[in-house]
Tab-separated table of C-alpha atoms and ligand atoms in Angstrom:
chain	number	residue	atom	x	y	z
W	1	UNK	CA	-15.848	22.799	-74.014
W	2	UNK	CA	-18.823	21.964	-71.450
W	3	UNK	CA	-17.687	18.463	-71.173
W	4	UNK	CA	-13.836	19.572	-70.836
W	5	UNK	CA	-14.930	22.398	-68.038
W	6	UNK	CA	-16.712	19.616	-66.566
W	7	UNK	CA	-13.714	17.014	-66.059
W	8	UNK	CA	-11.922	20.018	-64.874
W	9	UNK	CA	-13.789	21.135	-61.755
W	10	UNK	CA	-15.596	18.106	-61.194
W	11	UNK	CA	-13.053	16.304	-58.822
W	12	UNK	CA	-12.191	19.326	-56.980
W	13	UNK	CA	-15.934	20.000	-56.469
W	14	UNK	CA	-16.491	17.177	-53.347
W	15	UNK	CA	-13.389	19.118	-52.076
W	16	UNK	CA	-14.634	22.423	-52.002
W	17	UNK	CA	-18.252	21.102	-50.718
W	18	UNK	CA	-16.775	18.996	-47.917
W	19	UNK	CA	-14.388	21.978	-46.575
W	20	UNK	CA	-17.532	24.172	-46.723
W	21	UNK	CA	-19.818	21.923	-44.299
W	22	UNK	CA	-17.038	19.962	-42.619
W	23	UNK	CA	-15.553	23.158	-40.794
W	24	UNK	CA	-11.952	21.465	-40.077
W	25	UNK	CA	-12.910	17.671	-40.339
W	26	UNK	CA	-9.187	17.629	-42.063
W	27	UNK	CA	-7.913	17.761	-38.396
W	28	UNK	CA	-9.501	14.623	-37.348
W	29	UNK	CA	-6.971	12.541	-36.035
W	30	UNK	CA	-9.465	9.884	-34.659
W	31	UNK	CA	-12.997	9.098	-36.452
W	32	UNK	CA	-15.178	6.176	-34.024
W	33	UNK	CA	-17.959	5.120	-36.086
W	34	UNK	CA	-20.726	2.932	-35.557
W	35	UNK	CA	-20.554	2.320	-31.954
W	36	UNK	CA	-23.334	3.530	-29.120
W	37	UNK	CA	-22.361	6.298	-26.968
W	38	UNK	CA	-23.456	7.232	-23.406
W	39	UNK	CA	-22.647	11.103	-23.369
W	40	UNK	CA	-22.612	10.911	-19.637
W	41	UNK	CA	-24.380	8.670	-16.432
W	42	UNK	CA	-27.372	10.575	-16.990
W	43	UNK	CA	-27.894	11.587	-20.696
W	44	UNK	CA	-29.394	9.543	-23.259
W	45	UNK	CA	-27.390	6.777	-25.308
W	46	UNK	CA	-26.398	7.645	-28.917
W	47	UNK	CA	-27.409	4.611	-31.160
W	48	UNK	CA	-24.719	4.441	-34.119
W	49	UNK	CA	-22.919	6.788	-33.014
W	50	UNK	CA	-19.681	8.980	-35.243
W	51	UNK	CA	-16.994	10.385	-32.363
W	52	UNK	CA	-14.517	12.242	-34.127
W	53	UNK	CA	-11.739	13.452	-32.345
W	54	UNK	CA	-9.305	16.847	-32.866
W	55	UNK	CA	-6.582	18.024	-31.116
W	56	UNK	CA	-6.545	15.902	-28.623
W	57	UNK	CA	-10.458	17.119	-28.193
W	58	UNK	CA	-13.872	15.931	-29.170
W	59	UNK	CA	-14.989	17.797	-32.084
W	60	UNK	CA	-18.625	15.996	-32.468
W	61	UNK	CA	-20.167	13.336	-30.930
W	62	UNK	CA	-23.313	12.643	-33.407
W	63	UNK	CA	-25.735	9.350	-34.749
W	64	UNK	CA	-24.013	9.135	-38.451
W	65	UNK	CA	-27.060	10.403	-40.100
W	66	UNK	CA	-26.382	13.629	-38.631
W	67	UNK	CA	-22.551	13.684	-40.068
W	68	UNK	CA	-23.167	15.048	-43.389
W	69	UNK	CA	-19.600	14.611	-44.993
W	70	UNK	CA	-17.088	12.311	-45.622
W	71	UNK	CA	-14.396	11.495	-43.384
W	72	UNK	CA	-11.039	12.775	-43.985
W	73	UNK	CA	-8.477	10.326	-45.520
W	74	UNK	CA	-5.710	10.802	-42.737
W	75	UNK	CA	-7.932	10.100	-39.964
W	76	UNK	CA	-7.695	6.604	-38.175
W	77	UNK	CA	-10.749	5.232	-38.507
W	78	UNK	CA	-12.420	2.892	-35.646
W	79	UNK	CA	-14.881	0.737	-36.758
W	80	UNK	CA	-17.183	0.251	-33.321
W	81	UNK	CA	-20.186	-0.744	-34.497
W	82	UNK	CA	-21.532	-3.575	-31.379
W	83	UNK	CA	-19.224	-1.350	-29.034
W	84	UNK	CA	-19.932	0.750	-26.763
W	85	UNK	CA	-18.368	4.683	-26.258
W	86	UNK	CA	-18.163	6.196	-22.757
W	87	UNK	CA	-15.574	8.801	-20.830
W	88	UNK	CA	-12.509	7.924	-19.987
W	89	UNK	CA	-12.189	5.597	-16.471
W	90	UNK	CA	-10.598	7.193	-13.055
W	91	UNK	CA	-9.031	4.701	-11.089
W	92	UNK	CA	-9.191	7.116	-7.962
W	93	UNK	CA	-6.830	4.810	-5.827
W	94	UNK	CA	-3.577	2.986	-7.122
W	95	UNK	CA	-0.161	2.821	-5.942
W	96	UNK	CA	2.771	3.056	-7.948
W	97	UNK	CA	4.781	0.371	-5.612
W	98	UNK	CA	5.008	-2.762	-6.375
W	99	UNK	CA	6.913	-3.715	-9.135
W	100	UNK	CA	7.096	-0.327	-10.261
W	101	UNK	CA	10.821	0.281	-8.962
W	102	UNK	CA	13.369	2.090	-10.272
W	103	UNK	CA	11.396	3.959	-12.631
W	104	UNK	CA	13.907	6.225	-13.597
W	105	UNK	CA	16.125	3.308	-15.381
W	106	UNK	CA	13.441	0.765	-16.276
W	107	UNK	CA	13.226	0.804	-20.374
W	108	UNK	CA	10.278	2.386	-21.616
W	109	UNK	CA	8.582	-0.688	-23.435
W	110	UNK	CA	8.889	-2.223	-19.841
W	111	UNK	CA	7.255	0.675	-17.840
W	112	UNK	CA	4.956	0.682	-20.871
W	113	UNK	CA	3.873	-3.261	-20.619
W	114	UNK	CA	3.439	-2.501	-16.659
W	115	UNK	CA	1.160	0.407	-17.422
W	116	UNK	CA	-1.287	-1.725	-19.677
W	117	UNK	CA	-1.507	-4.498	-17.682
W	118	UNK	CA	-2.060	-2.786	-14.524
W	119	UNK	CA	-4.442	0.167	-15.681
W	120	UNK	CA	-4.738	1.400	-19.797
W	121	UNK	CA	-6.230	-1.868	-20.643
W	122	UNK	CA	-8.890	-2.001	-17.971
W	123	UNK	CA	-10.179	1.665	-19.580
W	124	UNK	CA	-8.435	3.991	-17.203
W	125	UNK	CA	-7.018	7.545	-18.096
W	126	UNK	CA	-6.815	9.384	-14.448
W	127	UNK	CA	-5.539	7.928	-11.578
W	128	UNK	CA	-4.716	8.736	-8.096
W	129	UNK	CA	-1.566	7.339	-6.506
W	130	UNK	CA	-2.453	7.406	-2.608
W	131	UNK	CA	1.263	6.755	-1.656
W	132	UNK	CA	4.130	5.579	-3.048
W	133	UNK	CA	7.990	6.893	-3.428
W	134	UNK	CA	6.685	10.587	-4.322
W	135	UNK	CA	10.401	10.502	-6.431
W	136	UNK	CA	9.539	7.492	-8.096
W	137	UNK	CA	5.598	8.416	-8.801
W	138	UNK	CA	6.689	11.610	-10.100
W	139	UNK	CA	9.579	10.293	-12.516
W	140	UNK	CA	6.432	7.988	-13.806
W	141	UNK	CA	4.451	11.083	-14.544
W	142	UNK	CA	7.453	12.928	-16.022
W	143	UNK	CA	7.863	9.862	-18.514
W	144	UNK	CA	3.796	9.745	-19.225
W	145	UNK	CA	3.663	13.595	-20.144
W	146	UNK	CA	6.869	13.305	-22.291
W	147	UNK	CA	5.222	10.706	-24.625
W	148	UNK	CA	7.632	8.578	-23.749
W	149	UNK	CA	5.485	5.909	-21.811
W	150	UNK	CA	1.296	5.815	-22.799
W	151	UNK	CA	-0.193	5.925	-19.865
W	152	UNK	CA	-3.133	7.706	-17.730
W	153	UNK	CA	-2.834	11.179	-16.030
W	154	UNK	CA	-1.676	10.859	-12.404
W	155	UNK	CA	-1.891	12.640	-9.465
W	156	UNK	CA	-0.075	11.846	-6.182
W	157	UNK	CA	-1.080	12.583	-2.608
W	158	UNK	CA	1.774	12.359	-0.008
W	159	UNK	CA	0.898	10.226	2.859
W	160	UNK	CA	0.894	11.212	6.688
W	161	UNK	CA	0.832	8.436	9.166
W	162	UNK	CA	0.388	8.725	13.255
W	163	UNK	CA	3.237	8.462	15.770
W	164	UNK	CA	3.761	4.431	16.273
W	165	UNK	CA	1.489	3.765	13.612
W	166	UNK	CA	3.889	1.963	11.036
W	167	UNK	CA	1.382	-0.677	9.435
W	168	UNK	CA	2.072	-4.605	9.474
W	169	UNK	CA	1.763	-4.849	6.110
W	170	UNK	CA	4.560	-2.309	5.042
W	171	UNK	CA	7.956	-3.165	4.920
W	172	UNK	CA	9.622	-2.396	8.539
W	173	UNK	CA	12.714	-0.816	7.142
W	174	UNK	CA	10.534	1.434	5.182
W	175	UNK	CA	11.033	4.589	6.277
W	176	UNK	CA	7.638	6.853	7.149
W	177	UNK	CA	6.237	9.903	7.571
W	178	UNK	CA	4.929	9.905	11.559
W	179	UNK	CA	3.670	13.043	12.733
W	180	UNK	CA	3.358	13.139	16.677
W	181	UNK	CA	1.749	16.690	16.770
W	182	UNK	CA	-0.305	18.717	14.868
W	183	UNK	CA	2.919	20.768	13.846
W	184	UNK	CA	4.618	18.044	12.968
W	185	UNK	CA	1.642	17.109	10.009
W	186	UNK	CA	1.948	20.612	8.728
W	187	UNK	CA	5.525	21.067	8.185
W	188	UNK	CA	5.135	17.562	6.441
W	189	UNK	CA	1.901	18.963	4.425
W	190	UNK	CA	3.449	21.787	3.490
W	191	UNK	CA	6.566	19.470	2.041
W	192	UNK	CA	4.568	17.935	0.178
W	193	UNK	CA	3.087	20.543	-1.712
W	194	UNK	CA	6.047	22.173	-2.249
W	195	UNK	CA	7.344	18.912	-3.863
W	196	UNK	CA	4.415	19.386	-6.219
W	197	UNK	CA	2.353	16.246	-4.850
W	198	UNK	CA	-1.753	17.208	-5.659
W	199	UNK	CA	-3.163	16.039	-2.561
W	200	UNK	CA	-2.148	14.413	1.034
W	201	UNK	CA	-3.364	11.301	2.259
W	202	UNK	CA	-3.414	10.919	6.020
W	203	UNK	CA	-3.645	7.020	7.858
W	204	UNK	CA	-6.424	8.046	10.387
W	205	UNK	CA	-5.888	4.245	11.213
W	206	UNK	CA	-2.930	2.425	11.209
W	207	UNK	CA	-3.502	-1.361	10.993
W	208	UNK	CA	-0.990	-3.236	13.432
W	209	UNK	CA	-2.039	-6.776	13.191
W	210	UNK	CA	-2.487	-8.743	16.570
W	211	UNK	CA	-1.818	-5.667	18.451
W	212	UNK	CA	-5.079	-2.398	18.728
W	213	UNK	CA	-4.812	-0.049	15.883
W	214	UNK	CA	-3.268	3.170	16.425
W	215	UNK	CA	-5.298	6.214	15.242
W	216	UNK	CA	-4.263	9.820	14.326
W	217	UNK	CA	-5.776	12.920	16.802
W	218	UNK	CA	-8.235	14.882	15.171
W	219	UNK	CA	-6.180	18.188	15.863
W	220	UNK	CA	-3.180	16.709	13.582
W	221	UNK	CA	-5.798	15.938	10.780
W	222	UNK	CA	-6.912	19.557	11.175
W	223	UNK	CA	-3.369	20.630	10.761
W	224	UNK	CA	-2.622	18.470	7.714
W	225	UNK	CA	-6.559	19.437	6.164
W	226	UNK	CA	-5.857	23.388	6.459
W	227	UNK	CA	-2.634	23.223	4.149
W	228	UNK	CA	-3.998	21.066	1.446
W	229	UNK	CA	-7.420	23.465	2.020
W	230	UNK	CA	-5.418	26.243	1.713
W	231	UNK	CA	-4.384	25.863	-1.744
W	232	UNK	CA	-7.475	23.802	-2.944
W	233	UNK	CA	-5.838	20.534	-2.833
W	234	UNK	CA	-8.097	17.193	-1.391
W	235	UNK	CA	-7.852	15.375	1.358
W	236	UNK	CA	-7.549	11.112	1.371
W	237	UNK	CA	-7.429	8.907	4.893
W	238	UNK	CA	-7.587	5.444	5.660
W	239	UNK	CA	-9.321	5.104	8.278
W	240	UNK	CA	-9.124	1.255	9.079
W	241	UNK	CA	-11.726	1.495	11.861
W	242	UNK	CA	-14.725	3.819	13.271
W	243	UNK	CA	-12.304	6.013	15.132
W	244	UNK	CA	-10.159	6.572	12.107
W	245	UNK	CA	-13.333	7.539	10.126
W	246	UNK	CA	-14.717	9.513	13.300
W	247	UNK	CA	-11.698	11.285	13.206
W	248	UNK	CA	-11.063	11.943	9.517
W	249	UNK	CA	-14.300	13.302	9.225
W	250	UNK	CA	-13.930	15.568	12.266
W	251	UNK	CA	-10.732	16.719	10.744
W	252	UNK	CA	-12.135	17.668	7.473
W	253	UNK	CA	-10.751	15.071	5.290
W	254	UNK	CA	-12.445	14.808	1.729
W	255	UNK	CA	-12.638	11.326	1.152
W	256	UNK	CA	-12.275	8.131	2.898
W	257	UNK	CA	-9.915	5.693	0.267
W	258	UNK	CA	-11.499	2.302	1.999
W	259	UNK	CA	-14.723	1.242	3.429
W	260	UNK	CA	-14.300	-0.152	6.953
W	261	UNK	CA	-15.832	-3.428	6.910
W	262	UNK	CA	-14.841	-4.762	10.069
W	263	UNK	CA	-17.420	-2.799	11.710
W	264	UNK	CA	-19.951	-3.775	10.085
W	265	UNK	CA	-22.016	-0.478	8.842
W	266	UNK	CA	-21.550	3.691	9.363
W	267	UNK	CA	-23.697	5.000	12.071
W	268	UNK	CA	-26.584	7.404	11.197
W	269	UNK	CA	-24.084	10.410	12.793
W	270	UNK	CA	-21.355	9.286	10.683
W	271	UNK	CA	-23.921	9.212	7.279
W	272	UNK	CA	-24.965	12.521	8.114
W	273	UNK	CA	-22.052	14.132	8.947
W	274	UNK	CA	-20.218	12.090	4.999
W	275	UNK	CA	-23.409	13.531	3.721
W	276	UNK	CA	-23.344	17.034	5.048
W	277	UNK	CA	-19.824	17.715	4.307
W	278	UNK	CA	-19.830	16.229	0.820
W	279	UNK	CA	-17.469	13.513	1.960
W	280	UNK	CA	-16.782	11.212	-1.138
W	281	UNK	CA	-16.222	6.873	-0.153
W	282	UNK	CA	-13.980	4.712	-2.363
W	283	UNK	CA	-14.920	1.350	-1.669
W	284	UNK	CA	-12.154	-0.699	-2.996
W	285	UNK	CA	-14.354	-4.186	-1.932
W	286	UNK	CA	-12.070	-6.747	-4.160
W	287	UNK	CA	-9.454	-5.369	-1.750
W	288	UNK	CA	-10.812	-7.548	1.245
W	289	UNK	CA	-10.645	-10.547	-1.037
W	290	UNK	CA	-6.738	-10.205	-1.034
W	291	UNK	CA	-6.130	-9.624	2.740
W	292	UNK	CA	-7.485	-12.666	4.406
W	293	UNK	CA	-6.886	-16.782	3.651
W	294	UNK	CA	-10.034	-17.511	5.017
W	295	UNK	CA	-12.599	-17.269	1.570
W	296	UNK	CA	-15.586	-17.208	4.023
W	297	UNK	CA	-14.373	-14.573	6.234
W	298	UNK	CA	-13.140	-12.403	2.967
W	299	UNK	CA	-17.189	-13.346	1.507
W	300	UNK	CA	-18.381	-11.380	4.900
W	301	UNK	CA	-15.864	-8.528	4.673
W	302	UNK	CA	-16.739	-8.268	0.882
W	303	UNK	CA	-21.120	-7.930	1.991
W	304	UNK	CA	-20.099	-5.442	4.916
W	305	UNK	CA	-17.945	-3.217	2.579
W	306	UNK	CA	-21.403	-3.526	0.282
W	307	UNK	CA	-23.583	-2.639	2.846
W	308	UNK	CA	-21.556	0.351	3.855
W	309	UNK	CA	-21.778	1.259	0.064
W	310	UNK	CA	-25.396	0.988	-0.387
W	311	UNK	CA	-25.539	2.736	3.095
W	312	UNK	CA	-23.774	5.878	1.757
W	313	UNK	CA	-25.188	5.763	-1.916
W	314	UNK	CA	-28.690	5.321	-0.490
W	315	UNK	CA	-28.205	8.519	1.594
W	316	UNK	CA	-26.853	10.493	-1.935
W	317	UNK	CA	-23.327	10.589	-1.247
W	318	UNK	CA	-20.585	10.466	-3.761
W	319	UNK	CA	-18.616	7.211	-4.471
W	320	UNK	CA	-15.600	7.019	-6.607
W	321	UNK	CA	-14.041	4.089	-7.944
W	322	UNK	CA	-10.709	2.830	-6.836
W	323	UNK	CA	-9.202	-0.551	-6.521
W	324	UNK	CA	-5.761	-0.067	-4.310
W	325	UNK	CA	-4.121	-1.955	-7.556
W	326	UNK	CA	-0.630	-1.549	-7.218
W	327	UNK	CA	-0.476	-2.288	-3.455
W	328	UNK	CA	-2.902	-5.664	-4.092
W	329	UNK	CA	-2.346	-7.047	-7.618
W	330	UNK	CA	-5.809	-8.012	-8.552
W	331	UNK	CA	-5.658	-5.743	-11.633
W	332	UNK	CA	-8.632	-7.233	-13.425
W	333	UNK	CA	-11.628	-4.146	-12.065
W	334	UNK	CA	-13.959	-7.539	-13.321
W	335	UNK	CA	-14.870	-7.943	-9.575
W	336	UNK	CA	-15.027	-5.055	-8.508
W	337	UNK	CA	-17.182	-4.029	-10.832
W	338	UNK	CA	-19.799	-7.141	-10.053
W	339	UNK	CA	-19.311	-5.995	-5.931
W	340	UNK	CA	-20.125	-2.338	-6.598
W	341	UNK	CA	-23.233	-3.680	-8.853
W	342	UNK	CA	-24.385	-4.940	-5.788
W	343	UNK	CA	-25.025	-1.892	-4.589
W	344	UNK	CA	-25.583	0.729	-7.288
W	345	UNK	CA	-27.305	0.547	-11.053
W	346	UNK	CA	-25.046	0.501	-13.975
W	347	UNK	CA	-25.023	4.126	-14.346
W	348	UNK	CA	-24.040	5.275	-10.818
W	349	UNK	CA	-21.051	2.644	-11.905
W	350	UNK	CA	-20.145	4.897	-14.997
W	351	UNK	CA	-20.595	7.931	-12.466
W	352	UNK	CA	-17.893	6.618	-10.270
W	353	UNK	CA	-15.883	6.115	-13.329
W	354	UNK	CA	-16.422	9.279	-15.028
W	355	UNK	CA	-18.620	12.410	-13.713
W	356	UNK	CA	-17.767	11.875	-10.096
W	357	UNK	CA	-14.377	12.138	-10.008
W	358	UNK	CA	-14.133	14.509	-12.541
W	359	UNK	CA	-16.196	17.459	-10.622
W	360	UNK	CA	-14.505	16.360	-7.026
W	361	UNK	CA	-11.587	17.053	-8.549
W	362	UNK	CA	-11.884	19.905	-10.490
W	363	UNK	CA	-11.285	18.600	-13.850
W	364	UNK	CA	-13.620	19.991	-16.106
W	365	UNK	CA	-12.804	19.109	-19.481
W	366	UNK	CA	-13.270	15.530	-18.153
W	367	UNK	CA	-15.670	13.143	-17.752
W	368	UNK	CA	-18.443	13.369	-20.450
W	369	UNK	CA	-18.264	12.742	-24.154
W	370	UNK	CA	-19.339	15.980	-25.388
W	371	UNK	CA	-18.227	18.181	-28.232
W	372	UNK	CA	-15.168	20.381	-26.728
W	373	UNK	CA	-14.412	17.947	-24.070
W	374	UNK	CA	-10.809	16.036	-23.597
W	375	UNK	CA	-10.567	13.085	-25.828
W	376	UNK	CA	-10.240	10.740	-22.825
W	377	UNK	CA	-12.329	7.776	-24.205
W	378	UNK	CA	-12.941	4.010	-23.645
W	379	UNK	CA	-14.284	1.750	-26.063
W	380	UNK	CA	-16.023	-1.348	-24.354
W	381	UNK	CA	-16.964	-4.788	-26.200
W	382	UNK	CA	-20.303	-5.006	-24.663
W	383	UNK	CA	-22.807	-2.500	-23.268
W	384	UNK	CA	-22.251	-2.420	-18.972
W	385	UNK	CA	-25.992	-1.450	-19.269
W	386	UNK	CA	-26.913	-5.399	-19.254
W	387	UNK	CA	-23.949	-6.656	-17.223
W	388	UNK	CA	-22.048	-4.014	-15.117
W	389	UNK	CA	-19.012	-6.463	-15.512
W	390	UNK	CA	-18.651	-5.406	-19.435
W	391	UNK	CA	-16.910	-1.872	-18.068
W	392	UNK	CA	-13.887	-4.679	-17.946
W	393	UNK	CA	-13.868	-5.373	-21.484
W	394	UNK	CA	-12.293	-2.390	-23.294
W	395	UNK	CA	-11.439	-2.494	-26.747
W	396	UNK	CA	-9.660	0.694	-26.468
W	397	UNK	CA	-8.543	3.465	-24.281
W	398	UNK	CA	-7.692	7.267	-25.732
W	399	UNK	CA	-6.386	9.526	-23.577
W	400	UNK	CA	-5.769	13.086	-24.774
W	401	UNK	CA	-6.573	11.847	-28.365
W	402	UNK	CA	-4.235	9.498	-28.457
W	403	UNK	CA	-4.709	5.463	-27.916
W	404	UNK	CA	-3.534	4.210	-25.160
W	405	UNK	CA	-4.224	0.704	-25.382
W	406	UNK	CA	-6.026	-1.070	-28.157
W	407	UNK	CA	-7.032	-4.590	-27.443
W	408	UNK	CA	-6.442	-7.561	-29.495
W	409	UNK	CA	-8.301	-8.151	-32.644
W	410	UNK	CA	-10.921	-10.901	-32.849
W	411	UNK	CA	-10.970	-12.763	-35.224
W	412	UNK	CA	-14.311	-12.280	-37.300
N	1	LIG	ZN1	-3.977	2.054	-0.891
C-alpha cells in the first residue's frame, strides 16, 4: 500500500515543490544560463549568471547557485556560458533614409533583413531617428509595434533647418523645413508634435560646401526649444561649427548629435556652459571617416572629434552613443566603438549604450538588467571589458522579451 501511495504522489511531488519556491517560473518565456552579466556600468559582474525572462520583463537576474529550481519545460533556453549579458544598446542617432523607402509597401521579410543588418544585429533596441520622412519613419514604427517587422523602439525628432541653409549633401529637390523667424520654428515645432514626432532636431549649422556655413539665430532656437520644453520633449542640433554649438547651447538645446571637429576642441565657456546645463554630446567619430577622400585628413578629423570627447567626458558630461547609420552606411559600430575607447573606459562605453540614454530620456524601465526591468537584452561573444570592440559581437538581441536577432551558430 506504502509502495503503491508512493508511485502515486511521487511524480507529482517535484511539481508541487517547484510551484512552491519557483513563484511563476512557468511564465518564463526566456531562461539565459551560464553567461556573465554586468547589471549596469557601475555594478558588479555576475559570474555564471541565470536571466530568466517573463512577460516581456526580467523576473531574476541571479549566479545559478542561487536559482533553486528547475527550469520550466516551455521556456527557450539560451545556453551563454563564455558570453556576456548586458542592457539592451541605444543607437541615439540613425536615420531611416537611405534605402529605407517606401516603407509602407516594402514586404516585411525585406524591411526585416534591412533592420538586422543596419541595427538588431549590432545589439540595438532604442533608437533615435534625427530626420527622415516623419511619414515614412512613423509607418516603420507602426510595422515594429504590430509585430510585424522585429525591430528596436524608435523615436523621431522632426528637423528644423535655417533660412538658406539647405545642406550640400541633401538632395536639392528635397523639400525642407526653413524657418526665417523665430515664429516660423514654432508653428513648425508645434507641427511636429502634433504629428506625434518625440523630439525636434534643429541644424544650428547648415554645411554648404565651398561656400560659409549658414547658422540658425539663437532667438529661433529659443522658439523651437520652448515647444518641445513645454511638453517635456528633447532637443537635438547639428551644429557643424562653433557658432552652431554657441548658438544651440544659448538656445537651450539638449544635445548636440555631432562633435565639431573642424575646430579643433570646445572652449572652456562652451565646457562649462555643456556642463552646467546638462547638455548631453553624441560623437558619431566613424562619421568623419565617410565624409572626406583624403584618409589622412579623415585620421585628423577622427583625433579632433576624440579630443572633443575626452574634453567633455573629462569635465563629467554625458555622452550617448550614436553613429548617423542610415545617412552614412558604415553599419558595423566595430569602429566606433575602438574611437570612443580612445577616450573613455569600457564601462562609460556600456553607459553610453545603456544608463545614459535611458535616464536623458526618461525611460525608466530601461537600461539595467535588474529584476522588474524591460527585457531589452544583448548577448555579446566576448566580454567588452578586455576589448571595447567585443560590444560589436552580439550573439543575440531581445527586445521586450522577444529575440530580435540571434546570430549564427558556430560550429563547436
Ligand atoms: Zn544625422
Amino acid at each position: 500500500m506504502i509502495s503503491k501511495i508512493h508511485r502515486l504522489f511521487l511524480p507529482f511531488l517535484p511539481l508541487l515543490f517547484s510551484s512552491a519556491l519557483a513563484l511563476g517560473a512557468d511564465h518564463v518565456t526566456i531562461a539565459c544560463v551560464g553567461g556573465k552579466a554586468y547589471p549596469s556600468p557601475t555594478t558588479p559582474a555576475i559570474e555564471s549568471a541565470v536571466l530568466l525572462i517573463e512577460d516581456g520583463k526580467i523576473a531574476t537576474v541571479a549566479p545559478r547557485s542561487q536559482i533553486k529550481y528547475d527550469l520550466p519545460q516551455s521556456a527557450q533556453k539560451l545556453d551563454c556560458k563564455g558570453k556576456v549579458i548586458v542592457a539592451g544598446f541605444w543607437n541615439s542617432h540613425v536615420h531611416f533614409e537611405t534605402g529605407w523607402q517606401d516603407a509602407a509597401n516594402v514586404p516585411a521579410s525585406k524591411l526585416e533583413a534591412h533592420m538586422q543588418e543596419m541595427l538588431t544585429r549590432w545589439g540595438v533596441t532604442s533608437v533615435w531617428d534625427l530626420g527622415s520622412d516623419p511619414n515614412n519613419t512613423m509607418t516603420i514604427r507602426r510595422r515594429v509595434e504590430a509585430g510585424e517587422v522585429s525591430g528596436p523602439r524608435i523615436q523621431m525628432a522632426g528637423d528644423i533647418f535655417p533660412k538658406n541653409g539647405h545642406p550640400v549633401y541633401l538632395p536639392p529637390e528635397m523639400q525642407l523645413p526653413e524657418a526665417a523667424t523665430p515664429g516660423e520654428a514654432q508653428q513648425m515645432a508645434q507641427q511636429y508634435m502634433k504629428m506625434g514626432l518625440d523630439g525636434i532636431k534643429l541644424f544650428t549649422g547648415a554645411f554648404m560646401g565651398a561656400k560659409p556655413t549658414v547658422n540658425m539665430d539663437t532667438a529661433i532656437v529659443k522658439a523651437a526649444v520652448n515647444v518641445a520644453h513645454a511638453l517635456g520633449k528633447p532637443v537635438f542640433t547639428h551644429p557643424q561649427n562653433r557658432t552652431g554649438v554657441d548658438n544651440a547651447l544659448a538656445g537651450g538645446v539638449d544635445i548636440l548629435a555631432h562633435t565639431i571637429p573642424t575646430e579643433g576642441q570646445y572652449t572652456a565657456e562652451e565646457l562649462a556652459r555643456m556642463k552646467r546645463q546638462h547638455t548631453a554630446l553624441i560623437p558619431t567619430l566613424t562619421l568623419w571617416t565617410t565624409v572626406v577622400q583624403d584618409p589622412a585628413v579623415a585620421d585628423q578629423l577622427v583625433q579632433a572629434g576624440v579630443n572633443e570627447l575626452k574634453q567633455y567626458f573629462s569635465e563629467g558630461g554625458t555622452i550617448l552613443f550614436g553613429t548617423d547609420v542610415g545617412f552614412q552606411s558604415k553599419y558595423d559600430t566595430t569602429q566606433e566603438f575602438e574611437f570612443m575607447g580612445r577616450a573613455m573606459p569600457w564601462h562609460d562605453l556600456l553607459a553610453c549604450l545603456t544608463t545614459n540614454p535611458s535616464e536623458l530620456f526618461k525611460a525608466t524601465n530601461k537600461g539595467r538588467v535588474e529584476k522588474g526591468m524591460d527585457a531589452d537584452i544583448v548577448v555579446l561573444d566576448a566580454d567588452p571589458a578586455t576589448d571595447v570592440r567585443n560590444f560589436a559581437k552580439v550573439a543575440y538581441t531581445i527586445r521586450a522579451g522577444k529575440i530580435i536577432y540571434s546570430g549564427p551558430k558556430k560550429s563547436q
